[in-house]
PDB file of N, CA and C in Angstrom:
ATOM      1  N   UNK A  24    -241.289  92.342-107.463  1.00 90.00           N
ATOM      2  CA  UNK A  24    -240.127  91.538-107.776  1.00 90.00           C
ATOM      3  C   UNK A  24    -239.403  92.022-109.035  1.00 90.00           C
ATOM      4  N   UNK A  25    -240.040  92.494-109.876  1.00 94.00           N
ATOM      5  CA  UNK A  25    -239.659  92.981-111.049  1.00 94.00           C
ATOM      6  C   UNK A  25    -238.683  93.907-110.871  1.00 94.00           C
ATOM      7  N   UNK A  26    -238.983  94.542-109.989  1.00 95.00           N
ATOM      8  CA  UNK A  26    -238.162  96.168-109.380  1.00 95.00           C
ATOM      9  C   UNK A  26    -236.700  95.497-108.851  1.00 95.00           C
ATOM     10  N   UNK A  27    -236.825  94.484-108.240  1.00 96.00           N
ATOM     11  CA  UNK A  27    -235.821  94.070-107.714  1.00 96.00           C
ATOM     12  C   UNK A  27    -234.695  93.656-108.328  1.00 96.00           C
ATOM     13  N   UNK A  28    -235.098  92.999-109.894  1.00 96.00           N
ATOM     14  CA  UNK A  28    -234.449  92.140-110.857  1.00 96.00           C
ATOM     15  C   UNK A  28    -234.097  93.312-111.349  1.00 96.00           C
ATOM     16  N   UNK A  29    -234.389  94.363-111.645  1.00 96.00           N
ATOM     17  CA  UNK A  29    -234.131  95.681-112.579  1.00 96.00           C
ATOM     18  C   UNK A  29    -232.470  96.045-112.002  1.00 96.00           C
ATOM     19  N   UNK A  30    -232.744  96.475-110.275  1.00 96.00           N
ATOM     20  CA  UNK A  30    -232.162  97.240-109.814  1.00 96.00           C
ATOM     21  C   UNK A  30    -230.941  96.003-109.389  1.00 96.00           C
ATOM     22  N   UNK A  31    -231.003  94.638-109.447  1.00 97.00           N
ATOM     23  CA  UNK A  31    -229.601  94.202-109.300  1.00 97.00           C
ATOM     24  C   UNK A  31    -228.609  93.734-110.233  1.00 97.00           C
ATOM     25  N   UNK A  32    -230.185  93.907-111.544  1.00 97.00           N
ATOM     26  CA  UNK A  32    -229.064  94.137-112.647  1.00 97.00           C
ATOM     27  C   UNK A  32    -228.333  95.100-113.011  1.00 97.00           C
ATOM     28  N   UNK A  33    -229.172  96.180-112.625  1.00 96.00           N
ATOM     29  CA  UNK A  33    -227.974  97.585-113.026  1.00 96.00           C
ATOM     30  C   UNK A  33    -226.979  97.514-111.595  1.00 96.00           C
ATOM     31  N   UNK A  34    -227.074  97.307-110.712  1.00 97.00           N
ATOM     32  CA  UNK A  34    -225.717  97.190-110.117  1.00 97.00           C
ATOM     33  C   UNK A  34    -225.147  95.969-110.621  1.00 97.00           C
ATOM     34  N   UNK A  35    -225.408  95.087-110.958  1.00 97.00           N
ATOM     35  CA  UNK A  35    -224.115  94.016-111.618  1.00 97.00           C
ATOM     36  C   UNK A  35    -223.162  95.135-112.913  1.00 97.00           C
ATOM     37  N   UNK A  36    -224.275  95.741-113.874  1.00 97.00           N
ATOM     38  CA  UNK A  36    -223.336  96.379-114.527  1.00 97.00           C
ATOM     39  C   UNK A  36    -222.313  97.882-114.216  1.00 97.00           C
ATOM     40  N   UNK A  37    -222.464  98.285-112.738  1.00 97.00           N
ATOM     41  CA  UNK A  37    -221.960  99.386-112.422  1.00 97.00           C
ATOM     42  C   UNK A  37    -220.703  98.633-112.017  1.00 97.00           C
ATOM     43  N   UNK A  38    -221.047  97.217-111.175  1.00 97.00           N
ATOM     44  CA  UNK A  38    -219.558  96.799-110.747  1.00 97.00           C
ATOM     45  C   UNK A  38    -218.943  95.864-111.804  1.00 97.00           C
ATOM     46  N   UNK A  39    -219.642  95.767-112.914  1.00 97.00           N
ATOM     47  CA  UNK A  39    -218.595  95.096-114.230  1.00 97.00           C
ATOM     48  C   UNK A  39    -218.061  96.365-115.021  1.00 97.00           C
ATOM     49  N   UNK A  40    -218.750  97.488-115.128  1.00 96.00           N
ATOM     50  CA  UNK A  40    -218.279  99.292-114.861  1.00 96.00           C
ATOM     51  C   UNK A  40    -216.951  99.393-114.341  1.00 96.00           C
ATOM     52  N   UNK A  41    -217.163  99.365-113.213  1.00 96.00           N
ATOM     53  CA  UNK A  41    -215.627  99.641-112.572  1.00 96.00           C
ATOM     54  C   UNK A  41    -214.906  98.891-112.705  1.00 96.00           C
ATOM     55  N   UNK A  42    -215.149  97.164-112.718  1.00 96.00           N
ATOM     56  CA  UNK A  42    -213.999  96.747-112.856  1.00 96.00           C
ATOM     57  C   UNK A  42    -212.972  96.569-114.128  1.00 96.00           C
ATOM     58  N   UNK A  43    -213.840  97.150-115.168  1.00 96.00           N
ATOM     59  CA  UNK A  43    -213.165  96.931-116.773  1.00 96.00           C
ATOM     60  C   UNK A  43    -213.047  98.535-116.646  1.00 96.00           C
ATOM     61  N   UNK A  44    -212.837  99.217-116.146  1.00 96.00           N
ATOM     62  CA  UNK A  44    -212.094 100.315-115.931  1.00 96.00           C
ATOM     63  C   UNK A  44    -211.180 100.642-114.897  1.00 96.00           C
ATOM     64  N   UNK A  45    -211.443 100.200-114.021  1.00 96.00           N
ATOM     65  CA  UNK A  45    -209.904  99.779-112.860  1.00 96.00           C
ATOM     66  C   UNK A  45    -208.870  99.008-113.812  1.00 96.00           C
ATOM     67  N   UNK A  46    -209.035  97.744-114.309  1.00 96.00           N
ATOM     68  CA  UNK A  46    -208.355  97.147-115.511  1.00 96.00           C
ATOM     69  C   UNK A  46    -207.530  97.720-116.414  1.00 96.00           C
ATOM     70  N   UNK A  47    -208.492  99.206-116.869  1.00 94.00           N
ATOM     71  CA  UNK A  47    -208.166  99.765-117.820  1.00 94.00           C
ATOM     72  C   UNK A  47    -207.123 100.938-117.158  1.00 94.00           C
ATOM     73  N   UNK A  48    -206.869 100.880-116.209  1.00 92.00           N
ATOM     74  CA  UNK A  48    -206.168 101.741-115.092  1.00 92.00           C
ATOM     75  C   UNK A  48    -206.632 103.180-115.112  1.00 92.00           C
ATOM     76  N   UNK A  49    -208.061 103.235-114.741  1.00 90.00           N
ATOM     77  CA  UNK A  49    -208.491 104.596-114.421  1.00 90.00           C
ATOM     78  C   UNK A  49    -208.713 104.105-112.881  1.00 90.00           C
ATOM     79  N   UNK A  50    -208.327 105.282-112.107  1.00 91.00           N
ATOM     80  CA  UNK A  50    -208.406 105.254-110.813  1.00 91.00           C
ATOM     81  C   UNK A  50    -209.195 106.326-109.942  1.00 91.00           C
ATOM     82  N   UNK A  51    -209.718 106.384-108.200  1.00 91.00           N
ATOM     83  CA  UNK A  51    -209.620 107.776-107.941  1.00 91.00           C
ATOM     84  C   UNK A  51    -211.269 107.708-108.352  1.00 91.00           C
ATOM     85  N   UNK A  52    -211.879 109.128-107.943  1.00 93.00           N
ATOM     86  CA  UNK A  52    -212.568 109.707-107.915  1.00 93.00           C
ATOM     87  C   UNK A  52    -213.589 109.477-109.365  1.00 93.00           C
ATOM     88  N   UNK A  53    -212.538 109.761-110.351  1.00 94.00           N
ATOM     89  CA  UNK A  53    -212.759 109.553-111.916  1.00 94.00           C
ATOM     90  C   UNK A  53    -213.429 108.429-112.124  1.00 94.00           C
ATOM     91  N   UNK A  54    -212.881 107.146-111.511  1.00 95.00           N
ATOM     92  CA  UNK A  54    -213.140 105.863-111.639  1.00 95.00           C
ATOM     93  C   UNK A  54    -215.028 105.953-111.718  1.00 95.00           C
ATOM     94  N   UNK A  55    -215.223 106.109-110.487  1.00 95.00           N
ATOM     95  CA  UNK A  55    -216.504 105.625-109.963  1.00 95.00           C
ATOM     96  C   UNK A  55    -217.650 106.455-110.925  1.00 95.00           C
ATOM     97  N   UNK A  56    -216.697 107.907-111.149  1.00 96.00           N
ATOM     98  CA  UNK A  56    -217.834 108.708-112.028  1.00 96.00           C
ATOM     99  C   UNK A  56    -218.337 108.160-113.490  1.00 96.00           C
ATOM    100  N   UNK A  57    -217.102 107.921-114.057  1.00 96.00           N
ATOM    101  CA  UNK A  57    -217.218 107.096-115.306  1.00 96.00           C
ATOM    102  C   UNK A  57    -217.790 105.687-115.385  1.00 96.00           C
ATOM    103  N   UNK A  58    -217.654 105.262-114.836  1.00 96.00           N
ATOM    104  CA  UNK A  58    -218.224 103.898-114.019  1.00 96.00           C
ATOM    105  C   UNK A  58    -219.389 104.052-114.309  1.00 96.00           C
ATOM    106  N   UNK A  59    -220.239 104.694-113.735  1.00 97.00           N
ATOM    107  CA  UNK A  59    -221.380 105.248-113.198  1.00 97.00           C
ATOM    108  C   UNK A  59    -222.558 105.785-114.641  1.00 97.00           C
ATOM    109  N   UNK A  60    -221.641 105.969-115.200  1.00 97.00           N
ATOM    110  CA  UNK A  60    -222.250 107.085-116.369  1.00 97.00           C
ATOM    111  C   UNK A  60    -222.138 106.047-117.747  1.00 97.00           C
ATOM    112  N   UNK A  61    -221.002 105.068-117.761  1.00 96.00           N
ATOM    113  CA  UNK A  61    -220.982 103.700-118.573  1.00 96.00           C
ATOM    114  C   UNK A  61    -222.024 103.108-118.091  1.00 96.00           C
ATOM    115  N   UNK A  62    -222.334 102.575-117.203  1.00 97.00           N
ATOM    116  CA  UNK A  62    -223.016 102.102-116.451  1.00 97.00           C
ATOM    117  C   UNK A  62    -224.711 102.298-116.992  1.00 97.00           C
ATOM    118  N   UNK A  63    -225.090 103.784-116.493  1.00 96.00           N
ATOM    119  CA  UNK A  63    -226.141 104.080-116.694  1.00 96.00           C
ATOM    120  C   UNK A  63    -226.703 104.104-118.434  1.00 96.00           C
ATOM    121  N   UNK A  64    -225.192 104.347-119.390  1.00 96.00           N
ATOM    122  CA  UNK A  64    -226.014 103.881-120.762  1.00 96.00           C
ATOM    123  C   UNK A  64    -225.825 102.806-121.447  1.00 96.00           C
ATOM    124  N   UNK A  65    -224.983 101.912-120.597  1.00 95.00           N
ATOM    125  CA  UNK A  65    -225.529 100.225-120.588  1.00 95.00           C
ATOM    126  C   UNK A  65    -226.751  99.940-120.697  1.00 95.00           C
ATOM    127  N   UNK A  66    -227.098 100.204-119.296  1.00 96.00           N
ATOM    128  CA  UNK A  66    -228.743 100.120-118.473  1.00 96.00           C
ATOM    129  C   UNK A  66    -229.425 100.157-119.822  1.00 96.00           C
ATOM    130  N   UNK A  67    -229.900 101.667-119.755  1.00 95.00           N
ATOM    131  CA  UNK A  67    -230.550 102.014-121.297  1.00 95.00           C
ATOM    132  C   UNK A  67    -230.711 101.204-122.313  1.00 95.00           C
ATOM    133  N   UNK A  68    -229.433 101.168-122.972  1.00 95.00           N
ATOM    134  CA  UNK A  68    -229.178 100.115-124.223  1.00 95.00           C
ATOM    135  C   UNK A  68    -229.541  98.654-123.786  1.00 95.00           C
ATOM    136  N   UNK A  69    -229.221  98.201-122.957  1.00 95.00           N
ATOM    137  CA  UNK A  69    -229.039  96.413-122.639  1.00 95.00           C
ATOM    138  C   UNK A  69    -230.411  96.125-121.965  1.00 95.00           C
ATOM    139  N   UNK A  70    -231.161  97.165-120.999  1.00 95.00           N
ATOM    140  CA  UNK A  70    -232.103  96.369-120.109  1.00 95.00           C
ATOM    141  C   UNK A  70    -233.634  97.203-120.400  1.00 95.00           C
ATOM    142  N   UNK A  71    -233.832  97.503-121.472  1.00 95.00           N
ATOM    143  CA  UNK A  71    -235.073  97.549-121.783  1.00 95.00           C
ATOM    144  C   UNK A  71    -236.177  96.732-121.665  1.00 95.00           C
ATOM    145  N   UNK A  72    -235.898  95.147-121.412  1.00 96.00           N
ATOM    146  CA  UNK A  72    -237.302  94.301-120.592  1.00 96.00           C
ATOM    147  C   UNK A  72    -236.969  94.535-119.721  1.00 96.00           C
ATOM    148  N   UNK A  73    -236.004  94.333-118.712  1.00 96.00           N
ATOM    149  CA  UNK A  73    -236.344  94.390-117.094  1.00 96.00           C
ATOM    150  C   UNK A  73    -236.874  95.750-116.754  1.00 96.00           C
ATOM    151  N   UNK A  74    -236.172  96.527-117.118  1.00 96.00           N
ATOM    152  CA  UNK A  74    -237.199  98.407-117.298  1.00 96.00           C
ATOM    153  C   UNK A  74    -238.895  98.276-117.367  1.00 96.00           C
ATOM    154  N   UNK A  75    -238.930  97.459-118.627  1.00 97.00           N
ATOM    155  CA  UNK A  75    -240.160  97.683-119.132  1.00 97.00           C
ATOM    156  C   UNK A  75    -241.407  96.540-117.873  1.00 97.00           C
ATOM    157  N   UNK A  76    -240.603  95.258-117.719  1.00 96.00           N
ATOM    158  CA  UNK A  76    -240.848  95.001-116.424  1.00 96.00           C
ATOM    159  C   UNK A  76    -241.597  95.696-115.272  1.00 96.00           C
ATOM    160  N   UNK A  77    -240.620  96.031-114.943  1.00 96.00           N
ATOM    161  CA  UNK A  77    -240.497  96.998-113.730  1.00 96.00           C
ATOM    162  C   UNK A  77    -241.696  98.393-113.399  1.00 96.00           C
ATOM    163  N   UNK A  78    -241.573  98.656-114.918  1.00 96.00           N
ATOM    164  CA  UNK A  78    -242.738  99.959-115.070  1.00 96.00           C
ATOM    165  C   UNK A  78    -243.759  99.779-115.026  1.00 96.00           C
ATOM    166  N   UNK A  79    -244.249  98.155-115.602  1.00 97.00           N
ATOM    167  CA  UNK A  79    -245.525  97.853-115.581  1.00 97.00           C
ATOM    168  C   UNK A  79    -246.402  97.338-114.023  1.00 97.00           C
ATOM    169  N   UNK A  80    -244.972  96.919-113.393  1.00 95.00           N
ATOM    170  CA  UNK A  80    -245.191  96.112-112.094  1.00 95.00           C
ATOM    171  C   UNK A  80    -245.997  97.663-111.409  1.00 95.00           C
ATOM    172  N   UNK A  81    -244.831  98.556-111.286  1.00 94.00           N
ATOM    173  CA  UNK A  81    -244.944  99.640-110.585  1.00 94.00           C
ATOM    174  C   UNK A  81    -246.448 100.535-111.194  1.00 94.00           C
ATOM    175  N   UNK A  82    -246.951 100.539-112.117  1.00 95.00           N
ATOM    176  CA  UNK A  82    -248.136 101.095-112.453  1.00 95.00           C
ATOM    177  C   UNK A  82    -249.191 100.293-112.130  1.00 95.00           C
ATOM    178  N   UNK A  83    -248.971  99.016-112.506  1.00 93.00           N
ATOM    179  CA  UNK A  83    -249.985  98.223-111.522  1.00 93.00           C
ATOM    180  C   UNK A  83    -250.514  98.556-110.433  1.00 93.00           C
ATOM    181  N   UNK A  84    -249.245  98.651-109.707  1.00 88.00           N
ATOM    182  CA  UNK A  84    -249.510  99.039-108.092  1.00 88.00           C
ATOM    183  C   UNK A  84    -250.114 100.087-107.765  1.00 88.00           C
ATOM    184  N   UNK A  85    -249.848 101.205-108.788  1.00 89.00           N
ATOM    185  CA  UNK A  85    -250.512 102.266-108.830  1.00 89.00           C
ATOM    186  C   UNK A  85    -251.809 102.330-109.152  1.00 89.00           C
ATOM    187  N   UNK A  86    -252.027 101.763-109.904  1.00 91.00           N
ATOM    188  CA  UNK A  86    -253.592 101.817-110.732  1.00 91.00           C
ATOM    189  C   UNK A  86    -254.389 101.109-109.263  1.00 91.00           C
ATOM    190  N   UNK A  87    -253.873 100.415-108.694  1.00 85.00           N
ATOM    191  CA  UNK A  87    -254.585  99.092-107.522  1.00 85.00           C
ATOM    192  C   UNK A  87    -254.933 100.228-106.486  1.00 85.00           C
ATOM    193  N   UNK A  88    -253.717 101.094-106.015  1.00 84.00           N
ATOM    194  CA  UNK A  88    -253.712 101.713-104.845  1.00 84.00           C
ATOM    195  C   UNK A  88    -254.334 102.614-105.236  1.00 84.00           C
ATOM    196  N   UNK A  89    -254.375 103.618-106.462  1.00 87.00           N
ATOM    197  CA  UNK A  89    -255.759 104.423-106.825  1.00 87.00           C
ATOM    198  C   UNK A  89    -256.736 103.927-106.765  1.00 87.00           C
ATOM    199  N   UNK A  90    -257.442 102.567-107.140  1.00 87.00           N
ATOM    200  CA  UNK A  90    -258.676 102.224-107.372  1.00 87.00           C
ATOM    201  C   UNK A  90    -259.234 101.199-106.080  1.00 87.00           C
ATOM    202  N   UNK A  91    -258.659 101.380-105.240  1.00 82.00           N
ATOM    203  CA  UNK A  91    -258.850 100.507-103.974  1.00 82.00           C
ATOM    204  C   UNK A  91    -258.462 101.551-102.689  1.00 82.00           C
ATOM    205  N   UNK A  92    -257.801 102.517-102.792  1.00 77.00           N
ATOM    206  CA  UNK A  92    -257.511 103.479-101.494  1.00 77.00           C
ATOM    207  C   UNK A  92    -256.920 102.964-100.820  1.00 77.00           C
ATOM    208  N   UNK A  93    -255.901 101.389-101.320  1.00 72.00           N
ATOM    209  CA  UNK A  93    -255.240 101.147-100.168  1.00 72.00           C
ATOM    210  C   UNK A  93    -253.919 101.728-100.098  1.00 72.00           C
ATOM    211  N   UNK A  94    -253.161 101.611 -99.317  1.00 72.00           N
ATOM    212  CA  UNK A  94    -251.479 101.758 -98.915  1.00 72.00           C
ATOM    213  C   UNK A  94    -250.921 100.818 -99.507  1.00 72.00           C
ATOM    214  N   UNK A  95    -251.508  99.304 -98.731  1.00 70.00           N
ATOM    215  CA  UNK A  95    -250.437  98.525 -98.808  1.00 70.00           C
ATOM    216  C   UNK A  95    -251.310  97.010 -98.965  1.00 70.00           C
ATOM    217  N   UNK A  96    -250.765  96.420 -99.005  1.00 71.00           N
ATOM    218  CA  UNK A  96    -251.276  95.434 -99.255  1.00 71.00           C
ATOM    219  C   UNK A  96    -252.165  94.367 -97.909  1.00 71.00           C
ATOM    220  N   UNK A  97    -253.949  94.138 -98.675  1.00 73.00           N
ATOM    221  CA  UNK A  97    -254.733  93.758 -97.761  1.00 73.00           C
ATOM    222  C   UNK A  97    -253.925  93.158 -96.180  1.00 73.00           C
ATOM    223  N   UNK A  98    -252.974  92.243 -96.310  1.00 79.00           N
ATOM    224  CA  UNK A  98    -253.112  91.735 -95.189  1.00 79.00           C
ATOM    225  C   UNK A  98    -251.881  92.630 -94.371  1.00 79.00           C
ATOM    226  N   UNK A  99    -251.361  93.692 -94.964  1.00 77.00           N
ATOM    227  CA  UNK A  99    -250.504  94.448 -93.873  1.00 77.00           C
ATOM    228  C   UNK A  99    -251.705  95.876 -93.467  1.00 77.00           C
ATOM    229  N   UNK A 100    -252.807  95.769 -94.095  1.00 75.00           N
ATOM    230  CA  UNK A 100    -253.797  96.753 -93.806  1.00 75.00           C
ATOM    231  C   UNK A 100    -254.087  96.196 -92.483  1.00 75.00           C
ATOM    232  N   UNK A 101    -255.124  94.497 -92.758  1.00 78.00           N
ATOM    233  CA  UNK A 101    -255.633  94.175 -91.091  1.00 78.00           C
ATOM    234  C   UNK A 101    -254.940  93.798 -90.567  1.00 78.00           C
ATOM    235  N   UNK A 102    -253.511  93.753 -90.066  1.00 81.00           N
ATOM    236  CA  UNK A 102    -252.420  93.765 -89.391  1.00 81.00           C
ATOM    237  C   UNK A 102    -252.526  94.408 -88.781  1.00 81.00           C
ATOM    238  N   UNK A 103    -252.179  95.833 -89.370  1.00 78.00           N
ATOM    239  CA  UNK A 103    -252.261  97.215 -89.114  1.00 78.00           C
ATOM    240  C   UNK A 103    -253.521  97.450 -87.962  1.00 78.00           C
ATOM    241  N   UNK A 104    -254.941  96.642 -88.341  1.00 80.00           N
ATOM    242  CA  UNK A 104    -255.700  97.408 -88.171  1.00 80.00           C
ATOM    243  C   UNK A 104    -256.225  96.679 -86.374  1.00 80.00           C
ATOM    244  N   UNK A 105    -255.359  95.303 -86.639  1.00 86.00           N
ATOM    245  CA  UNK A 105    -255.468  94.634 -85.297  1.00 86.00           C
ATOM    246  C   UNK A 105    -254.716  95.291 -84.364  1.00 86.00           C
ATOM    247  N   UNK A 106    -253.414  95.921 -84.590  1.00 87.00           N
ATOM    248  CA  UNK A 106    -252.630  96.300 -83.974  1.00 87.00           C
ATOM    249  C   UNK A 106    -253.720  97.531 -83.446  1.00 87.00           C
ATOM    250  N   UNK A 107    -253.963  98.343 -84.097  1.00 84.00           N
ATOM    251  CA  UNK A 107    -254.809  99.776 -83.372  1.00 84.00           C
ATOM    252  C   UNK A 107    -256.065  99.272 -82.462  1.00 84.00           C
ATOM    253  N   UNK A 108    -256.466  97.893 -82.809  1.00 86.00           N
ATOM    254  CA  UNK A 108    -257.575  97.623 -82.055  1.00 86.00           C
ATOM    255  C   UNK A 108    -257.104  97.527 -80.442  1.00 86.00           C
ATOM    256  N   UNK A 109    -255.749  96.692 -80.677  1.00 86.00           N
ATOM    257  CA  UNK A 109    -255.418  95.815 -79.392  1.00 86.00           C
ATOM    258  C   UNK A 109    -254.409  96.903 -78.586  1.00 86.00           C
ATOM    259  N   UNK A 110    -254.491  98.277 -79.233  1.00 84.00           N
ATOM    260  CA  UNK A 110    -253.808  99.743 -78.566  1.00 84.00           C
ATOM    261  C   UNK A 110    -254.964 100.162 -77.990  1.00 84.00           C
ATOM    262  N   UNK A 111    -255.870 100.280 -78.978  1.00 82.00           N
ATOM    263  CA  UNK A 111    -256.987 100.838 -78.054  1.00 82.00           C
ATOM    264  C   UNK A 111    -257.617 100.312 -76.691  1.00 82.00           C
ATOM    265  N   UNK A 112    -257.573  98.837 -76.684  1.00 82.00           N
ATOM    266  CA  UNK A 112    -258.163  97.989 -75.775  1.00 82.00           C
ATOM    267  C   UNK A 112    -257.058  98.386 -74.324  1.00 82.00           C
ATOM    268  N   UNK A 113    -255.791  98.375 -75.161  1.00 80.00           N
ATOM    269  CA  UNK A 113    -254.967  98.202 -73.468  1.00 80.00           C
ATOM    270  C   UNK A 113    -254.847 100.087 -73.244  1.00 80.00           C
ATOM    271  N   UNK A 114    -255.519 101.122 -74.268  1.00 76.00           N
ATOM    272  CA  UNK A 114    -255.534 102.403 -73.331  1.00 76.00           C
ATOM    273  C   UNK A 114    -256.706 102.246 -72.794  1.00 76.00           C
ATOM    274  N   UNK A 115    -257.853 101.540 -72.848  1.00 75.00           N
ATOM    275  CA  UNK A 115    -259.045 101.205 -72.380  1.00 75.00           C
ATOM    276  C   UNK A 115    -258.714 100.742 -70.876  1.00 75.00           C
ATOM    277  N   UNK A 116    -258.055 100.141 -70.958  1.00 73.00           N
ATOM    278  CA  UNK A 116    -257.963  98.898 -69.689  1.00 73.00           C
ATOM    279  C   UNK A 116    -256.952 100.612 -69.023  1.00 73.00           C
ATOM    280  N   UNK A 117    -256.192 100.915 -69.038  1.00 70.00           N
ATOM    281  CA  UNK A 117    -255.081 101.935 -68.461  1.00 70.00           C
ATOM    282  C   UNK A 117    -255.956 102.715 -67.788  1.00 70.00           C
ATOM    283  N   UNK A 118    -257.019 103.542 -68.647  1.00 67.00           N
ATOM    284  CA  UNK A 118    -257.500 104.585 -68.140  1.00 67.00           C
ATOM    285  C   UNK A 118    -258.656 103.600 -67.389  1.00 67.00           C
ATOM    286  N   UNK A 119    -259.336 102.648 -67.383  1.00 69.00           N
ATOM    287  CA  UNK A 119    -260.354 102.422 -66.317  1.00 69.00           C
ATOM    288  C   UNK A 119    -259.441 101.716 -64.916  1.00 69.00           C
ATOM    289  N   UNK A 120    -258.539 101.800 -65.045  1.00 63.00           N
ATOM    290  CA  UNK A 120    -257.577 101.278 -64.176  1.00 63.00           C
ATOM    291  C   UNK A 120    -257.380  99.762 -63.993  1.00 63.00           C
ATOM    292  N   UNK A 121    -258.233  99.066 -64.565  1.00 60.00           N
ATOM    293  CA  UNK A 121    -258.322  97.388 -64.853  1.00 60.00           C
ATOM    294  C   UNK A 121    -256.612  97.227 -65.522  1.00 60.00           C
ATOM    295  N   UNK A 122    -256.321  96.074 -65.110  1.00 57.00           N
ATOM    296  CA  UNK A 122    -254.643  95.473 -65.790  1.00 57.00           C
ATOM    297  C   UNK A 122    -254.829  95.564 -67.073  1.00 57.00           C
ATOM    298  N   UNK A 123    -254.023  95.648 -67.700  1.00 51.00           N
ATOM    299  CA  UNK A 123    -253.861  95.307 -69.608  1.00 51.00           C
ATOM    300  C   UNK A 123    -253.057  93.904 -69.919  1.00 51.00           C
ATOM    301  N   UNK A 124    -253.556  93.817 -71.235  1.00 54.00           N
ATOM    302  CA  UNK A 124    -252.925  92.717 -71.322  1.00 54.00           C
ATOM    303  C   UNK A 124    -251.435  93.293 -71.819  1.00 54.00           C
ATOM    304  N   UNK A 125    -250.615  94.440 -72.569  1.00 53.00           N
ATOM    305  CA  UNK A 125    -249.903  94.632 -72.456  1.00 53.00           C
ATOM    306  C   UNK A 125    -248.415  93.846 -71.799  1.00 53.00           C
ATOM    307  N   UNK A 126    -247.294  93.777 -71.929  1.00 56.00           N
ATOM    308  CA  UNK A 126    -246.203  93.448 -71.385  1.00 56.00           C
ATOM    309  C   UNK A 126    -245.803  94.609 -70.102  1.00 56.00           C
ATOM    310  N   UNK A 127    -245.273  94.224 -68.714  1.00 53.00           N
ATOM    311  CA  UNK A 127    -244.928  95.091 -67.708  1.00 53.00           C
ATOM    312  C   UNK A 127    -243.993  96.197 -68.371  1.00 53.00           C
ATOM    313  N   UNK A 128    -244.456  97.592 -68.136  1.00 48.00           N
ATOM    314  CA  UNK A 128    -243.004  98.502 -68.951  1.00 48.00           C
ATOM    315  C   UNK A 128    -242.083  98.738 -67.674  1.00 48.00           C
TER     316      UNK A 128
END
């Protein structure tokens, strides 16, 4: 969530960016670049907690998914892992020629 708050704050300031420079009557191509580059040392200057946020969220995740070998999170693992069961069962049922529970293709 942290990541999320980061990244819609720096687009709030790319489009308060352009628009106090459209204002300022820069137009065109120019616009969006400058925009963009105000923008990005806003970010910098102004959002050093949501950054700092964000970095910690994201190393978390890292440190978890190094020290656990997972992907993703436990319950999209046995999701995951029901889904391969209940593939295997209906190539089971296919190749002994018994019906599957499958949907008709």
């Amino acid at each position: 969530m942290p990541v999320v708050v980061y990244s819609v704050l720096r687009l709030l300031l790319l489009a308060v960016a352009l628009g106090a420079l459209w204002f300022a009557g820069l137009r065109g191509w120019l616009l969006v670049l400058v925009a963009a580059v105000v923008a990005l040392m806003l970010s910098y200057l102004t959002l050093s907690k949501p950054r700092e946020a964000a970095s910690r969220y994201l190393a978390a995740r890292a440190e978890h998914r190094a020290r656990t070998g997972e992907r993703f999170s436990r319950e999209i693992e046995d999701d995951a892992a029901a889904e391969d069961a209940e593939a295997d069962a209906d190539a089971d049922a296919d190749a002994t020629g018994r019906p599957g529970t499958s949907p008709a293709r």
